[in-house]
Coordinates of C-alpha atoms in Angstrom, one line a residue:
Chain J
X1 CA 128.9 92.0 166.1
X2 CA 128.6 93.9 169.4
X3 CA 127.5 97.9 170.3
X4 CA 130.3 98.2 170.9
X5 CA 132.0 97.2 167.7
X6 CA 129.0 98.8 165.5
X7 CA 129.8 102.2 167.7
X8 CA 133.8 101.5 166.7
X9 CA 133.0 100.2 163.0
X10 CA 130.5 103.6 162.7
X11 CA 132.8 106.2 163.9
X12 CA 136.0 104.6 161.7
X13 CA 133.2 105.0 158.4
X14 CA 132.7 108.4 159.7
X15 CA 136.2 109.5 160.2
X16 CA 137.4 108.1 156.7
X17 CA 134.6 109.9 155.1
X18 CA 135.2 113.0 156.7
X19 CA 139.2 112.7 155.3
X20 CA 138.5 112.4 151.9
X21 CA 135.8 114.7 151.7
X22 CA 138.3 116.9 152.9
X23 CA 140.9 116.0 151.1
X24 CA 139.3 116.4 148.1
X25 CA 137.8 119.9 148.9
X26 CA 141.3 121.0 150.0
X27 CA 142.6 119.6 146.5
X28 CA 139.7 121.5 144.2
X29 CA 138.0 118.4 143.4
X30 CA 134.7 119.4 145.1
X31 CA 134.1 123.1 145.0
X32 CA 134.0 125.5 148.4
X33 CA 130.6 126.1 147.6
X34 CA 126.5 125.3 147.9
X35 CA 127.5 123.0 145.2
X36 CA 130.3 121.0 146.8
X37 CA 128.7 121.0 150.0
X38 CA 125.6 119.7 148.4
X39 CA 127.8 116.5 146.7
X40 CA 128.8 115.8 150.0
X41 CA 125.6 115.9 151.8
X42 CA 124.1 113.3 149.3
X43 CA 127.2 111.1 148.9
X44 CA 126.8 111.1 153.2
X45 CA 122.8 110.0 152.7
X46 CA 122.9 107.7 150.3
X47 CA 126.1 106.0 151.8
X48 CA 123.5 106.1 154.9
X49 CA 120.3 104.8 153.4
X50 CA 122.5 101.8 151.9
X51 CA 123.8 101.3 155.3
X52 CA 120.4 99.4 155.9
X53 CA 121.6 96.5 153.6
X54 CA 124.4 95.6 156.5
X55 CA 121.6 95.6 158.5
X56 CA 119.4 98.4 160.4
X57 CA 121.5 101.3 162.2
X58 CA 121.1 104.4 163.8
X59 CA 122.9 106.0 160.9
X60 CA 120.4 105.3 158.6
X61 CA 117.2 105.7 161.3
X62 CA 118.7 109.3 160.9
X63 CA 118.7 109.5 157.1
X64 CA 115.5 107.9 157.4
X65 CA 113.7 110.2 159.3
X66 CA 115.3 113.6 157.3
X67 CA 114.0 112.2 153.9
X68 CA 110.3 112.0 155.9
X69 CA 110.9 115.6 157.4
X70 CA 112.5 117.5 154.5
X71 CA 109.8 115.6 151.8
X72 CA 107.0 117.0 154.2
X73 CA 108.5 120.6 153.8
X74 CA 108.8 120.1 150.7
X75 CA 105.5 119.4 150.1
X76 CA 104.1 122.3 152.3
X77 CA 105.9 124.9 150.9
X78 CA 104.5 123.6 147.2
X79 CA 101.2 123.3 148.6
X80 CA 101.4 126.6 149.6
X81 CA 103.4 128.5 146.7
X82 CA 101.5 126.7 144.0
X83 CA 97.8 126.5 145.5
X84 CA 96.6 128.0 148.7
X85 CA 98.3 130.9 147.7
X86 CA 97.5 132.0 144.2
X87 CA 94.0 130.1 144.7
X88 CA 92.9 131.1 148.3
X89 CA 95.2 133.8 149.7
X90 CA 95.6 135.9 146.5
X91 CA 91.5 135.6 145.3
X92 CA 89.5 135.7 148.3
X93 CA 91.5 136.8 151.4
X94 CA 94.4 139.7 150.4
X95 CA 91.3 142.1 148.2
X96 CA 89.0 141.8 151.5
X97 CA 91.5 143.9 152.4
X98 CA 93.3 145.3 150.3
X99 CA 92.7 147.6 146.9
X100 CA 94.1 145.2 144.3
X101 CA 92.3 146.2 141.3
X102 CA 90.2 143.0 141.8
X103 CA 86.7 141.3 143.6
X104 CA 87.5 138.9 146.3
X105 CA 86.4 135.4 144.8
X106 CA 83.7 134.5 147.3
X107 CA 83.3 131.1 145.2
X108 CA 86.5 130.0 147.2
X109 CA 85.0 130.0 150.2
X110 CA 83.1 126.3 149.4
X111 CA 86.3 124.3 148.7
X112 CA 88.1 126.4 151.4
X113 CA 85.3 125.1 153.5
X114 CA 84.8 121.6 152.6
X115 CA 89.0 121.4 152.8
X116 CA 89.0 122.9 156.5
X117 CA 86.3 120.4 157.2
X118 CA 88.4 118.0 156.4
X119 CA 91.0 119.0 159.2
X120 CA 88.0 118.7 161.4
X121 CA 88.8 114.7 162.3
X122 CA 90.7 115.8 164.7
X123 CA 88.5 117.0 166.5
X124 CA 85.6 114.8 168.6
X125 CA 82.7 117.3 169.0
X126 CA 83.3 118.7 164.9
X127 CA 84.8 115.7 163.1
X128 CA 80.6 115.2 161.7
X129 CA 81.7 117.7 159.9
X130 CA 84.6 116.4 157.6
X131 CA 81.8 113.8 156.3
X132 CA 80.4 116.6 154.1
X133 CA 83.6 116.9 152.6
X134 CA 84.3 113.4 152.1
X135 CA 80.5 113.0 150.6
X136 CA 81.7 115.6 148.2
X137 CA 84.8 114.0 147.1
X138 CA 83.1 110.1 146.4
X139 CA 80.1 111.8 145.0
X140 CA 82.5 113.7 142.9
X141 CA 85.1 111.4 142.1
X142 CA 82.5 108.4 141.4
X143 CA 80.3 110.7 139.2
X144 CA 83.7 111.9 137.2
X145 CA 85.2 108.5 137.1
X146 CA 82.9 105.7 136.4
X147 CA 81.5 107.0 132.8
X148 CA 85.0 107.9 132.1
X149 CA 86.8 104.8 133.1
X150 CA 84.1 102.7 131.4
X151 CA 84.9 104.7 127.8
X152 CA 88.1 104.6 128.2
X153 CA 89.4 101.1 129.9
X154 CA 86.4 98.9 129.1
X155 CA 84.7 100.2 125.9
X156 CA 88.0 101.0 124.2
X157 CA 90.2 97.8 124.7
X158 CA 87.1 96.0 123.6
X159 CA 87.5 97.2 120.0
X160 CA 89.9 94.4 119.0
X161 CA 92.2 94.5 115.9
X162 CA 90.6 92.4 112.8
X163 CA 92.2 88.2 113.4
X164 CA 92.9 87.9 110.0
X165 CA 95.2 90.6 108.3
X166 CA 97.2 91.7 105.6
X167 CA 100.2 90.8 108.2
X168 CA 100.9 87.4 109.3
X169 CA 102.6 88.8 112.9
X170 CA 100.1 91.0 113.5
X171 CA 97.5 88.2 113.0
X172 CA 99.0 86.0 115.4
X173 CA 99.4 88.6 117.9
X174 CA 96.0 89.6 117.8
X175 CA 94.8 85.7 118.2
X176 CA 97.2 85.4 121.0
X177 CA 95.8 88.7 122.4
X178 CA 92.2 86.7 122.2
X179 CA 93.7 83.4 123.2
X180 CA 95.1 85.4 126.6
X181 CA 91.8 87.1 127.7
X182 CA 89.3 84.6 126.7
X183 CA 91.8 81.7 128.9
X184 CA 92.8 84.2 132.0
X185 CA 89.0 85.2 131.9
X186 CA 87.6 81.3 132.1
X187 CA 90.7 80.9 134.8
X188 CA 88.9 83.3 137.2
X189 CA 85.5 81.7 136.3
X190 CA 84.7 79.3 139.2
X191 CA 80.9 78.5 139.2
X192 CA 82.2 75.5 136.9
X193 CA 84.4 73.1 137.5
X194 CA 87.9 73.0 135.9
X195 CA 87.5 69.9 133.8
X196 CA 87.7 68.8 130.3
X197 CA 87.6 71.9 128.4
X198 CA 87.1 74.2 130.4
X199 CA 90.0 73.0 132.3
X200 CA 92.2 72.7 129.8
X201 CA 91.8 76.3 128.6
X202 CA 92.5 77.5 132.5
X203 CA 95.3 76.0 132.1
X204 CA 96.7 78.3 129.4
X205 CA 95.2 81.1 131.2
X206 CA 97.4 79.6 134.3
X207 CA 100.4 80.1 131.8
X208 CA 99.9 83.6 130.5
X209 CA 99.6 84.1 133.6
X210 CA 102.9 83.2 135.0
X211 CA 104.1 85.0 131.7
X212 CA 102.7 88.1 132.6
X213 CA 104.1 87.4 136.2
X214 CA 107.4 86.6 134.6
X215 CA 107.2 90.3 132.8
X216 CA 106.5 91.9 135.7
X217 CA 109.6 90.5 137.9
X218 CA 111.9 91.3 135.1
X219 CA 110.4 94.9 134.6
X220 CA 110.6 95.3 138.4
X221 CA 114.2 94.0 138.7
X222 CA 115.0 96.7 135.8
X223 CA 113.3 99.1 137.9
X224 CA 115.1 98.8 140.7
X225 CA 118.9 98.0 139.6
X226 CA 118.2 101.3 137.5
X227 CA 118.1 103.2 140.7
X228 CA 120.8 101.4 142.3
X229 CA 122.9 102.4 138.5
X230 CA 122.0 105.7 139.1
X231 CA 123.0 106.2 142.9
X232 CA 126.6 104.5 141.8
X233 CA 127.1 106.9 138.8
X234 CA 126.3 109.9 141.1
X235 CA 128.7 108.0 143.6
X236 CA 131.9 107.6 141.0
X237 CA 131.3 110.6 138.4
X238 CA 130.3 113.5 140.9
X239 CA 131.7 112.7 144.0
X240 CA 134.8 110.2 143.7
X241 CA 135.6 111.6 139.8
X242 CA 136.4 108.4 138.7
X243 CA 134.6 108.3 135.1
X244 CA 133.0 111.4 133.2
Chain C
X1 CA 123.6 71.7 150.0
X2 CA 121.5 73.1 152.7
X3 CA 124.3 75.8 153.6
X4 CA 124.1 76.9 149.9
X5 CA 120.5 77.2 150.2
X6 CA 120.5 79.6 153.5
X7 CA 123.4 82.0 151.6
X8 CA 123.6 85.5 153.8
X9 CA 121.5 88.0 151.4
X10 CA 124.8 90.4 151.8
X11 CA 126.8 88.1 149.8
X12 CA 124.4 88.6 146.9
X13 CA 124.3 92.7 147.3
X14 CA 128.1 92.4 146.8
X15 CA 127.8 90.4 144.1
X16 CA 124.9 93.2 142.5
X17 CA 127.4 96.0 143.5
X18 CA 130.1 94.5 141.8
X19 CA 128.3 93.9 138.9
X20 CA 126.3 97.3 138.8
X21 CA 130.1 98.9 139.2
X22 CA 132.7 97.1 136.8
X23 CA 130.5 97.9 133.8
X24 CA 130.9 101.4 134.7
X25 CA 134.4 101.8 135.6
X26 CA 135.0 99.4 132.3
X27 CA 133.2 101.1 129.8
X28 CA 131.9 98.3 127.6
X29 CA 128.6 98.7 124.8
X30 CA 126.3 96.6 124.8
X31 CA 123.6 97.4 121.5
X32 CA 120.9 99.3 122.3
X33 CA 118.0 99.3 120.0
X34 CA 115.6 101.7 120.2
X35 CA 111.9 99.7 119.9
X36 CA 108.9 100.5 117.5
X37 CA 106.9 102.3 120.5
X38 CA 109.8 104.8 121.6
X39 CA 110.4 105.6 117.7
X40 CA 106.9 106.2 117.7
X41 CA 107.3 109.0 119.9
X42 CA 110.3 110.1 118.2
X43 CA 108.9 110.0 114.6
X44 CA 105.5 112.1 115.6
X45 CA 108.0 115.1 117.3
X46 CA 110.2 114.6 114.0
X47 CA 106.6 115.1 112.1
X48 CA 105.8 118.5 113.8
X49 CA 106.6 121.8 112.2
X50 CA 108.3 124.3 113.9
X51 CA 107.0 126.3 116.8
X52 CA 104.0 123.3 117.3
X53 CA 103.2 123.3 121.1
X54 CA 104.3 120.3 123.0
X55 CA 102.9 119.4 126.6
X56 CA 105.3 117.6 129.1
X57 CA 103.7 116.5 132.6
X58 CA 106.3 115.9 134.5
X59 CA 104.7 113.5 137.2
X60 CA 107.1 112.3 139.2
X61 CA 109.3 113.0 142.2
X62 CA 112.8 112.3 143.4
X63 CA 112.3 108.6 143.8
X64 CA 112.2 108.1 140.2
X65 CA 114.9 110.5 138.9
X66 CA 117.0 107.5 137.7
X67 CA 114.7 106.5 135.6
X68 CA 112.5 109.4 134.3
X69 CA 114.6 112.3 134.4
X70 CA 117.1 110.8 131.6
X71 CA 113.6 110.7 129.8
X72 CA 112.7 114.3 130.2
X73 CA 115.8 115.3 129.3
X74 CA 116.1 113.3 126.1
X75 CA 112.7 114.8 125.6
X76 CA 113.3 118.1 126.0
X77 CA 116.5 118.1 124.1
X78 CA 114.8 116.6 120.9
X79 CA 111.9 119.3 120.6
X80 CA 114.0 122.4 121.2
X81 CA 116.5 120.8 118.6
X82 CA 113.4 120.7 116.2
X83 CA 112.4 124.6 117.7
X84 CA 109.1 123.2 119.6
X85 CA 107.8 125.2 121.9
X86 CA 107.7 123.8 125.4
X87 CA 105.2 123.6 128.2
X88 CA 105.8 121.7 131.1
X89 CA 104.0 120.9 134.3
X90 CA 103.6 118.2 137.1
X91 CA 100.8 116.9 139.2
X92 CA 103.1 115.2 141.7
X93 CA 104.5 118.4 144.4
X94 CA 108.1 116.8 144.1
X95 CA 108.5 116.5 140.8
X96 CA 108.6 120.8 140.4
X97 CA 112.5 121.0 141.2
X98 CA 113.3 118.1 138.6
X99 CA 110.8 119.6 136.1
X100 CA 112.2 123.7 136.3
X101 CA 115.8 122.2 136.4
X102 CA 115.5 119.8 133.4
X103 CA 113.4 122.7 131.0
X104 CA 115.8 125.4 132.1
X105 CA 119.5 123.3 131.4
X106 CA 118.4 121.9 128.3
X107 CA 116.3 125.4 127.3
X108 CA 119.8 127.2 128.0
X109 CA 122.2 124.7 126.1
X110 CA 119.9 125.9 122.8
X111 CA 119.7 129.3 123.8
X112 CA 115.6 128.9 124.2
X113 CA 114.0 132.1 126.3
X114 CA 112.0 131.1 129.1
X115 CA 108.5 132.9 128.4
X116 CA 108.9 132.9 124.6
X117 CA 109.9 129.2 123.6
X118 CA 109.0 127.5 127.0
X119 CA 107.2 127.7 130.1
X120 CA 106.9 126.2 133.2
X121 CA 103.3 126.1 134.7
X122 CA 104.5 124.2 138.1
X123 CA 101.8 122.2 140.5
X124 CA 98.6 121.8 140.3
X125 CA 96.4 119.4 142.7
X126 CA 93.7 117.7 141.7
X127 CA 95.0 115.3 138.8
X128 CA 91.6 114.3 137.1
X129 CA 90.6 117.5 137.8
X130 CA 93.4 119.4 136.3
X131 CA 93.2 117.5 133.1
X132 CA 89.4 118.3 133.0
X133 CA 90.1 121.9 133.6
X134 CA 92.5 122.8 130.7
X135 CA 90.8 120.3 128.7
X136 CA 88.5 123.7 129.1
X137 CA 90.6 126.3 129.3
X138 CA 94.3 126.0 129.9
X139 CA 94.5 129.5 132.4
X140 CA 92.0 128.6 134.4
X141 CA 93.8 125.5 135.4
X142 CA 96.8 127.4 135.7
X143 CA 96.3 131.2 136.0
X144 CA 99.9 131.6 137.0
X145 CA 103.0 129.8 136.0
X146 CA 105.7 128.1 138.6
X147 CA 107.0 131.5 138.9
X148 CA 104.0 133.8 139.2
X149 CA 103.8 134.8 135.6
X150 CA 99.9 135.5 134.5
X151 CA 99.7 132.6 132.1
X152 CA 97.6 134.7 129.6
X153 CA 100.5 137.2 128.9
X154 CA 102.8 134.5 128.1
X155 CA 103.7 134.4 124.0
X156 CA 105.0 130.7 124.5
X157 CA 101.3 130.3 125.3
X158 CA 100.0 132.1 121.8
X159 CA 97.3 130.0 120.1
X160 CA 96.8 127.9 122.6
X161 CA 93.4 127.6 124.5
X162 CA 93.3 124.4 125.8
X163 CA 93.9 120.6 125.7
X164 CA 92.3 120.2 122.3
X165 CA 95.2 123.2 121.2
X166 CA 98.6 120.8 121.8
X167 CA 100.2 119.4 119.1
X168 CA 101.2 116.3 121.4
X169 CA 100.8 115.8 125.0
X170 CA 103.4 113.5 127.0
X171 CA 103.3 112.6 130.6
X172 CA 106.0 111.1 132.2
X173 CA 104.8 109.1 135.1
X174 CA 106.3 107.3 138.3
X175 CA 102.3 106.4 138.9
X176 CA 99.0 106.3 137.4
X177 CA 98.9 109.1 136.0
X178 CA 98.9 107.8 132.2
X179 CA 95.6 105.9 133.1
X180 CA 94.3 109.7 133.9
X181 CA 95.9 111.6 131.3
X182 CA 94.0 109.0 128.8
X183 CA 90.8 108.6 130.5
X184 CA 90.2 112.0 131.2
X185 CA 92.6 113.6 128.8
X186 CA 92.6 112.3 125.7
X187 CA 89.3 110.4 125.7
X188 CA 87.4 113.5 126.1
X189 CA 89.4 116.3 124.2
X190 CA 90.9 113.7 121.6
X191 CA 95.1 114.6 121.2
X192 CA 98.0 112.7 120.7
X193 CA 99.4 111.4 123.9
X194 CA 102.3 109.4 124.4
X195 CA 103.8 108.0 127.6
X196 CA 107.0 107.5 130.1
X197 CA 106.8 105.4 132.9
X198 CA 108.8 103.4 135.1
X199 CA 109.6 100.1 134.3
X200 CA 107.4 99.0 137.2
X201 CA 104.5 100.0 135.5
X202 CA 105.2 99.1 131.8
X203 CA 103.9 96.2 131.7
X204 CA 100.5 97.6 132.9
X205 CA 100.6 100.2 130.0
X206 CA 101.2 97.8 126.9
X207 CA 97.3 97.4 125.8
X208 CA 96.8 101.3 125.7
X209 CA 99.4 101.0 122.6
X210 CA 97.5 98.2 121.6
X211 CA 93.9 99.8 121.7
X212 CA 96.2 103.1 120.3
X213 CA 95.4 105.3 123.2
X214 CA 99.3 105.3 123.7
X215 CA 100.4 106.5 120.5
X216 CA 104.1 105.6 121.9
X217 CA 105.5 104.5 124.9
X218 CA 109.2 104.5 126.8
X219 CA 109.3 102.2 129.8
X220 CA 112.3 102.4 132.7
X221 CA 115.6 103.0 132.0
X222 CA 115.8 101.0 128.9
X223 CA 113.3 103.4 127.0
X224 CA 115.1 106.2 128.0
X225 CA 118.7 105.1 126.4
X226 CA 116.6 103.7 123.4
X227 CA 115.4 108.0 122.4
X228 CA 118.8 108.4 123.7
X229 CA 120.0 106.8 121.0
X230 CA 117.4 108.0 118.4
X231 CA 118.4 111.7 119.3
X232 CA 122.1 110.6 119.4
X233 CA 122.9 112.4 122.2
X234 CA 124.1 109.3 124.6
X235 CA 123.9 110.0 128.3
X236 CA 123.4 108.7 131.8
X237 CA 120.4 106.1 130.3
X238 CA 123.0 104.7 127.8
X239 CA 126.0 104.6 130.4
X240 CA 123.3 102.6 132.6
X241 CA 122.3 99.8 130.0
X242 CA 125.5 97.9 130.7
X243 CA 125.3 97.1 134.4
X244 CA 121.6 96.7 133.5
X245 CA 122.4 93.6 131.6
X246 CA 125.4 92.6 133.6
X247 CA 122.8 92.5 136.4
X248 CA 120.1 91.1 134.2
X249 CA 122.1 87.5 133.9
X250 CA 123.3 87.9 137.1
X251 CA 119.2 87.8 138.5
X252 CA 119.2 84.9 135.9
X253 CA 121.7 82.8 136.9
X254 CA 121.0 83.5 141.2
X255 CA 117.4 82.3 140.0
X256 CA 118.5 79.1 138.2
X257 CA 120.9 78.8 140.7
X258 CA 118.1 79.0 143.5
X259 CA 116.2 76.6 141.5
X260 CA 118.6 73.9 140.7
X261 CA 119.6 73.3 144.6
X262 CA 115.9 73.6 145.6
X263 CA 115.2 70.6 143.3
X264 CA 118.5 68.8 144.4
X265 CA 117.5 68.9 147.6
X266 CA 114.4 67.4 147.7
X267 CA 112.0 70.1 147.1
X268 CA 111.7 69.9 151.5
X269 CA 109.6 72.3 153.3

């Protein structure tokens, strides 16, 4: 198709959405209110974001870009309400100057610090400074991660259930469990070559492999359809009526 | 042959949005069975007396509402059923408008004061950091709660100190937040966690049940209709699980399909 038949086939879309959303707020099937109004404006943005699967438009560029703003807001506002304020504004900077009953929280000043630093890239002659605060944060994370990770991913799954048990499943699972790592493990072991045994066993690790990969797909497919189901109940239940 | 093989992808979304939609304007059910690791989750709320504390985190945003909010809802409904006291919070910034409006509808439908029986503690940056800090002491992590309540006044909040204090602790993540919650969480203060996730992730998430770091576990959509069930209160999860297998054989048979005129055609490149 041409501009000028995706300007044509646009307006039309608009046109027929804007009747029957006013048919059905003339008709008391969407409220006169923040309510109905709010229906509307997400039946208009999803219709707009799946607009995309025609192919890429201006209509959805729009919807696009609002979801990028209004998410950002969103996030500021948060930011704001739920940290710097209670946590900076609140404990250091308002009993400076104010009588609140409390003493400013001069310990603030460090992470205030290090997180204005941060900012700092920005700037050529100061940006030196944000590496203090990034020093901080690997130092930090690495020092509260790695002996916690290791416990808890390594140590931990290495504790295997007993092979041999009172249950016949669960003693097949386990081997298969065993089976799985020791194979996927020799796989990804390449300072020998993949031949006689220790070819063969790569070769189940190859197909737990493409099991687990299998998994995956079919846990991403579920993943996804889910939101599409969800988008077509709001669609049919709250806007159009259709089912309850 | 060929032609077959270079179909317009738009053909196959009608074919999805036909099969996502007749299941729901055609109300059909399909069994759902709920799975040993969501009953787990179910049976340890069941086993917990009345007014134990329960910990929901919450962590995730819009872009997983189909999946997880049906989840926290289910949740919620099942402990104030059972008069459990609530206390939810998030770690992900969007996920504090899902989180308040979930706890407050299903806190109303049971007639549940906000304060008393639940509480909202809102955002809190810092994830790892978070955990570690009311592994310590819960009001130092969050002095305030999403509405500006001091945390230590709250009654909802009575005999609880920190981590070590909840009766069960469940996070509900679009991320990898479980990984934290166990490494961080209940590794070092030692509680009963249990997890949500997106189906995305569950895969990822199977050996913490194994190694019982995951004392249950609901995955996508599919875990959500299964405590659905368990709580028999069917909703949107349950309403979802028939286009979900509608769609299911229709990704089946567009693969074999794929497949079959790949090999018929001579495997070319």
């Amino acid at each position: 198709m041409n501009n000028k038949t995706d300007v044509s086939v646009t307006t039309w879309i608009l046109v027929a959405f804007s009747i029957v959303n006013i048919y059905f707020l003339a008709t008391g099937k969407l409220g006169f209110d923040a309510k109905g109004f709010g229906i509307i404006t997400s039946v208009a943005l999803t219709l707009a974001m799946y607009s995309f699967l025609y192919k890429d438009n201006p209509v959805f560029k729009i919807a696009e870009n609002l979801f990028v703003g209004v998410a950002m807001g969103y996030w500021i506002i948060i930011t704001w309400f739920n940290i710097l304020k209670p946590d900076v504004f609140e404990t250091l900077i308002v009993p400076l100057f104010k009588d609140t009953g409390s003493a400013p929280q001069y310990a603030v000043i460090i992470p205030t610090l290090l997180g204005i630093f941060m900012l700092l890239r920005f700037s050529n002659k100061l940006s030196w400074l944000s590496r203090w605060s990034f020093a901080f944060v690997v130092g930090l994370g690495a020092g509260i991660t790695i002996p916690n990770f290791i416990h808890a991913f390594i140590l931990k799954q290495l504790s295997f259930n007993p092979l041999i048990t009172a249950s016949v499943p669960e003693s097949i699972n386990s081997f298969l469990i065993l089976l799985g790592v020791v194979s996927v493990l020799i796989y990804f072991f390449f300072s020998m070559e993949h031949k006689g045994i220790i070819g063969g066993v790569s070769k189940i690790g190859v197909w737990f492999l493409m099991i687990a990969f299998g998994a995956s797909f079919g846990f991403t497919v579920m993943a996804r359809m889910s939101l599409l189901i969800g988008r077509i109940q709001f669609l049919i239940r709250d806007w159009l009526g259709i089912i309850q | 042959m060929e032609r077959l093989l270079r179909i317009d992808r738009r053909i196959i979304f009608i074919f999805v949005a036909i099969a996502v939609t007749l299941p729901l304007l055609i109300r059909f059910n399909l069994p759902v069975v709920a799975t040993k690791d969501v009953k787990s989750i179910y049976n340890k709320i069941n086993s917990l007396p009345e007014g134990s504390h329960v910990l929901i985190s919450f962590d995730y945003d819009p872009a997983s509402k189909e999946e997880l909010q049906p989840m926290a809802v289910a949740l919620l409904h099942h402990c104030f059923k059972n008069n459990i006291k609530v206390i939810g919070m998030t770690l992900n910034p969007g996920g504090t408008g899902l989180a308040d409006s979930a706890i407050t509808e299903a806190g109303k439908e049971y007639g549940k004061k906000y304060k008393e029986d639940y509480v909202f503690l809102g955002y809190k940056t810092g994830t790892e950091l978070v955990m570690i800090n009311m592994g310590e002491n819960i009001f130092s992590a969050f002095p305030k709660d999403f509405y500006g309540n001091a945390t230590v006044d709250l009654p909802v909040l009575k005999g609880v100190q920190s981590l070590q204090d909840m009766d069960y602790v469940i996070d509900l993540a679009s991320g990898s937040s479980i990984e934290a919650w166990i490494a961080f969480g209940k590794e070092k203060y030692n509680f009963d966690l249990g997890g949500g996730c997106t189906a995305v992730i569950g895969p990822d998430m199977y050996p913490f049940l194994q190694s019982k770091q995951l004392t249950g576990l609901m995955s996508g959509l599919k875990g959500a209709a299964e405590y659905e069930i368990l709580i028999n209160r069917k909703s949107t999860a349950v309403a979802g699980m028939s286009p979900q297998s509608v769609v299911h054989v229709l990704v089946a048979l567009f693969v074999i399909f794929g497949n079959v005129l790949y090999f018929m055609t001579g495997r070319k490149k």
